[in-house]
XYZ file of C-alpha atoms in Angstrom:
211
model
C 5.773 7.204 25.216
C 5.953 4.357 27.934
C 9.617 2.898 28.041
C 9.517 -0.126 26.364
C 10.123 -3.210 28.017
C 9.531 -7.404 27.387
C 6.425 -8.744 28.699
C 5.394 -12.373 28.557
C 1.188 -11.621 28.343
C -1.233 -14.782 28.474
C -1.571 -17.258 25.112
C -4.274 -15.875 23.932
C -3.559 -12.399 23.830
C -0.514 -12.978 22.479
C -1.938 -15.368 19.523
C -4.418 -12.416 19.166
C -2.006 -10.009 19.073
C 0.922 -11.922 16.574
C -2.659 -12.508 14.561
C -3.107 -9.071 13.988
C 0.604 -8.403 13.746
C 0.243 -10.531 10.726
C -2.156 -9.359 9.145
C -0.233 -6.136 9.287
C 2.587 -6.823 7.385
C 0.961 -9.239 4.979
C -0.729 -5.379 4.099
C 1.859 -3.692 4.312
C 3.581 -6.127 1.671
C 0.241 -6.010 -0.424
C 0.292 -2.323 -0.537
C 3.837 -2.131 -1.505
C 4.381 -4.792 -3.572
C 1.553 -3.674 -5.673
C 3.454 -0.781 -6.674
C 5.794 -2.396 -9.544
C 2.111 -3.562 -10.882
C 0.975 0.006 -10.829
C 3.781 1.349 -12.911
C 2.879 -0.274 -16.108
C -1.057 -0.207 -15.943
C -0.735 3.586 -15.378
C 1.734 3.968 -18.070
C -0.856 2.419 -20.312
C -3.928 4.021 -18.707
C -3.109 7.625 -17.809
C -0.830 7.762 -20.890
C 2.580 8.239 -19.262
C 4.891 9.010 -22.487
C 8.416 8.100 -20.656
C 9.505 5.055 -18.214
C 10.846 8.195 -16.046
C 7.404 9.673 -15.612
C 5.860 6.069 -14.534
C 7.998 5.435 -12.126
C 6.863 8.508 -10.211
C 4.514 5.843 -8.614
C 7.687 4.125 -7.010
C 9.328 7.691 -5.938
C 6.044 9.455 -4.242
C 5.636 5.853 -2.280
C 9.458 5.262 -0.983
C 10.210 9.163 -0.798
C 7.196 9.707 2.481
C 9.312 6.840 4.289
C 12.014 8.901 4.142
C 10.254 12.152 4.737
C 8.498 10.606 7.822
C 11.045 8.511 9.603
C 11.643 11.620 11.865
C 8.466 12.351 12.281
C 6.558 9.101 12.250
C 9.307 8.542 15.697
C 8.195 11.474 17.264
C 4.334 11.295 16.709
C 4.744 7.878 18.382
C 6.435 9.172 21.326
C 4.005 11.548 21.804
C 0.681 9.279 21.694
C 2.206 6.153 21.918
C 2.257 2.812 20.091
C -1.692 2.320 19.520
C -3.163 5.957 19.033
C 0.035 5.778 16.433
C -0.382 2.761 14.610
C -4.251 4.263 13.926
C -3.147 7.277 12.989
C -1.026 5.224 10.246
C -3.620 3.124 9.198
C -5.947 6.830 8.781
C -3.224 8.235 6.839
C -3.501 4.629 4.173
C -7.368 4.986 4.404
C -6.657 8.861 3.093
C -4.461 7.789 0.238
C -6.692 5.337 -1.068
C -9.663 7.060 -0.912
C -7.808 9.972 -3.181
C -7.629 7.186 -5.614
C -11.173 8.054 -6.236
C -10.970 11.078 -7.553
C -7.871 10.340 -9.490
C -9.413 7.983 -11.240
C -12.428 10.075 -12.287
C -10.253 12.670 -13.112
C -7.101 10.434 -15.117
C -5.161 12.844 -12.737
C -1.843 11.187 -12.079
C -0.600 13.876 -9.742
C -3.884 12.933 -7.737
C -2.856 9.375 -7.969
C 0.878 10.307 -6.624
C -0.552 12.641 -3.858
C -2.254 9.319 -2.655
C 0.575 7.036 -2.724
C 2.371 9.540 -0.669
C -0.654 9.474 1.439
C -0.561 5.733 1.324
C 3.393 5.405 1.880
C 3.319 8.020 5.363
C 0.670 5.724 6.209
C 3.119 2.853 6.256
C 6.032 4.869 7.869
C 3.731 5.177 10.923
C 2.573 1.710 10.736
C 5.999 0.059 10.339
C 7.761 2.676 13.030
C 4.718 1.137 15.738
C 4.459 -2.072 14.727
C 8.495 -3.094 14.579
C 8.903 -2.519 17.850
C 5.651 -3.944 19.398
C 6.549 -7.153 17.673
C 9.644 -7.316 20.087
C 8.073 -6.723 23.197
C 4.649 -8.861 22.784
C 6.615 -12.156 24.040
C 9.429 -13.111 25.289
C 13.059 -10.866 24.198
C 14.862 -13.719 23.823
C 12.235 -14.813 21.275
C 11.736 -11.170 19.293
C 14.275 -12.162 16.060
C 11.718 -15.197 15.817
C 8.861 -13.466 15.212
C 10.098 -10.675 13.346
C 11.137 -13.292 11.138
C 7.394 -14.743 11.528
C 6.272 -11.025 10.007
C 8.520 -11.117 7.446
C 7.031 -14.137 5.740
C 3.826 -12.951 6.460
C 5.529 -9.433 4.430
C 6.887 -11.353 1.533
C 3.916 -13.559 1.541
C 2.052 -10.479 -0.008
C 4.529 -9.810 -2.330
C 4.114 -13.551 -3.921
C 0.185 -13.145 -3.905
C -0.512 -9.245 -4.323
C 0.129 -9.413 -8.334
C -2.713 -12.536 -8.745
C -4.812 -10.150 -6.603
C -4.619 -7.035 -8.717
C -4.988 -9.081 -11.565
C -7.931 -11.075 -10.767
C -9.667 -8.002 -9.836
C -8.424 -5.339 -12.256
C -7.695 -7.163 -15.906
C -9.947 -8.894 -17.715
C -9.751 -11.614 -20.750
C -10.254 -9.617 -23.322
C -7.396 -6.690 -22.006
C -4.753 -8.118 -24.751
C -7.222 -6.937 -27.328
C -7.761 -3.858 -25.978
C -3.375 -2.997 -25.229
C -3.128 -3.987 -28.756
C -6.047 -1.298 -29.996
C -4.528 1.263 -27.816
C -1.193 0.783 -29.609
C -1.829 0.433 -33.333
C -3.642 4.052 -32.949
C -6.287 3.643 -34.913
C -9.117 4.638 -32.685
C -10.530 7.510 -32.119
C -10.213 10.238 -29.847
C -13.477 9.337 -27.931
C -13.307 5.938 -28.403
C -9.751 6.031 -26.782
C -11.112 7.957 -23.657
C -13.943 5.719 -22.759
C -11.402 2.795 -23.003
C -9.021 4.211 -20.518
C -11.376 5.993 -18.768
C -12.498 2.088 -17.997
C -9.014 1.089 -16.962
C -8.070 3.362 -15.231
C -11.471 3.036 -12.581
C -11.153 -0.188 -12.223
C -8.265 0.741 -9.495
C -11.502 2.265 -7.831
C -12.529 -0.893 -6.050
C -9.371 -2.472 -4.670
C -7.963 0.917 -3.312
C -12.045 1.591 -1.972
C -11.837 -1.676 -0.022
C -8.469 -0.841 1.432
C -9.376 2.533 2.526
C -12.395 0.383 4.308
C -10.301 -2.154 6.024
């Protein structure tokens, strides 16, 4: 990889560039935030019997940044900052699309395998895009405008729960938690039900493997 080193590039391409950057970690804070509103919807949905078993979702995402640090550093020195960051952002496209199938299936060790997916993914993006947000600009200015990402980062995290909600629950999903829990429906009446909630998470994690 090219030794890195501070440039100062023309205004607009480095608005077009921190306007990408941004749209990066407002993403990356989607994606991850979204987590903690994955844990109880698949607890419900795939019929996760323990709190230890839901929060498998949180483990299979966080473990692949810690799997890939070493590795995410040494794809990027080998193909360098841009071939990396879309190598990352094929690895996200992977995990979501396994969503698909997980959902068909109510697999959650499908839906795990894709947050790992999803979460190596990030490792690469993050391990590209840190850096490149330091040497866009000026040095003296890099602390700025990784403080610039960050809002963008916990931005996400404010919005990414009215997202998922907006386009996964519906009105009448009280009624339906509280039929799943008094048990008295039946064994096929049951499956359709969370058959239905659990593909909802089709469309979200389709558009994301798009983007």
């Amino acid at each position: 990889m090219n030794q890195l080193t501070s440039s100062t590039p023309n205004k607009r391409t480095f608005y077009t560039s921190m306007a990408i950057l941004a749209v990066m970690y407002f993403v990356f804070g989607l994606v991850s935030w979204v987590n903690s509103i994955l844990i109880p919807y698949f607890k419900i949905a795939l019929e996760l019997t323990t709190h230890f078993q839901s929060y498998f979702v949180t483990f299979a995402f966080y473990i692949a940044y810690f799997v890939m640090a070493i590795p995410a550093g040494l794809l990027l020195n080998k193909v360098g900052y841009k071939k990396g960051i879309m190598y990352g952002f094929m690895f996200m496209s992977l995990g979501a699309l396994i969503f698909v199938p997980a959902a068909l299936t109510r697999q959650y060790s499908i839906f795990l395998v894709g947050l790992y997916c999803i979460g190596t993914g990030l490792a690469i993006l993050q391990t590209a895009a840190n850096p490149y947000v330091t040497i866009i600009g000026p040095i003296d200015r890099a602390a700025q405008r990784m403080s610039i990402m960050g809002v963008f980062n916990k931005f996400a995290g404010i919005v990414s729960p009215l997202i998922f909600a907006a386009v996964v629950f519906r009105s009448s999903d009280d009624a339906t938690f509280a039929l799943l829990e008094a048990g008295t429906l039946t064994e096929i009446e049951k499956n359709i039900i969370l058959n239905d909630l659990i593909r909802r998470v089709i469309l979200p994690y389709s558009v994301l493997a798009v983007l």
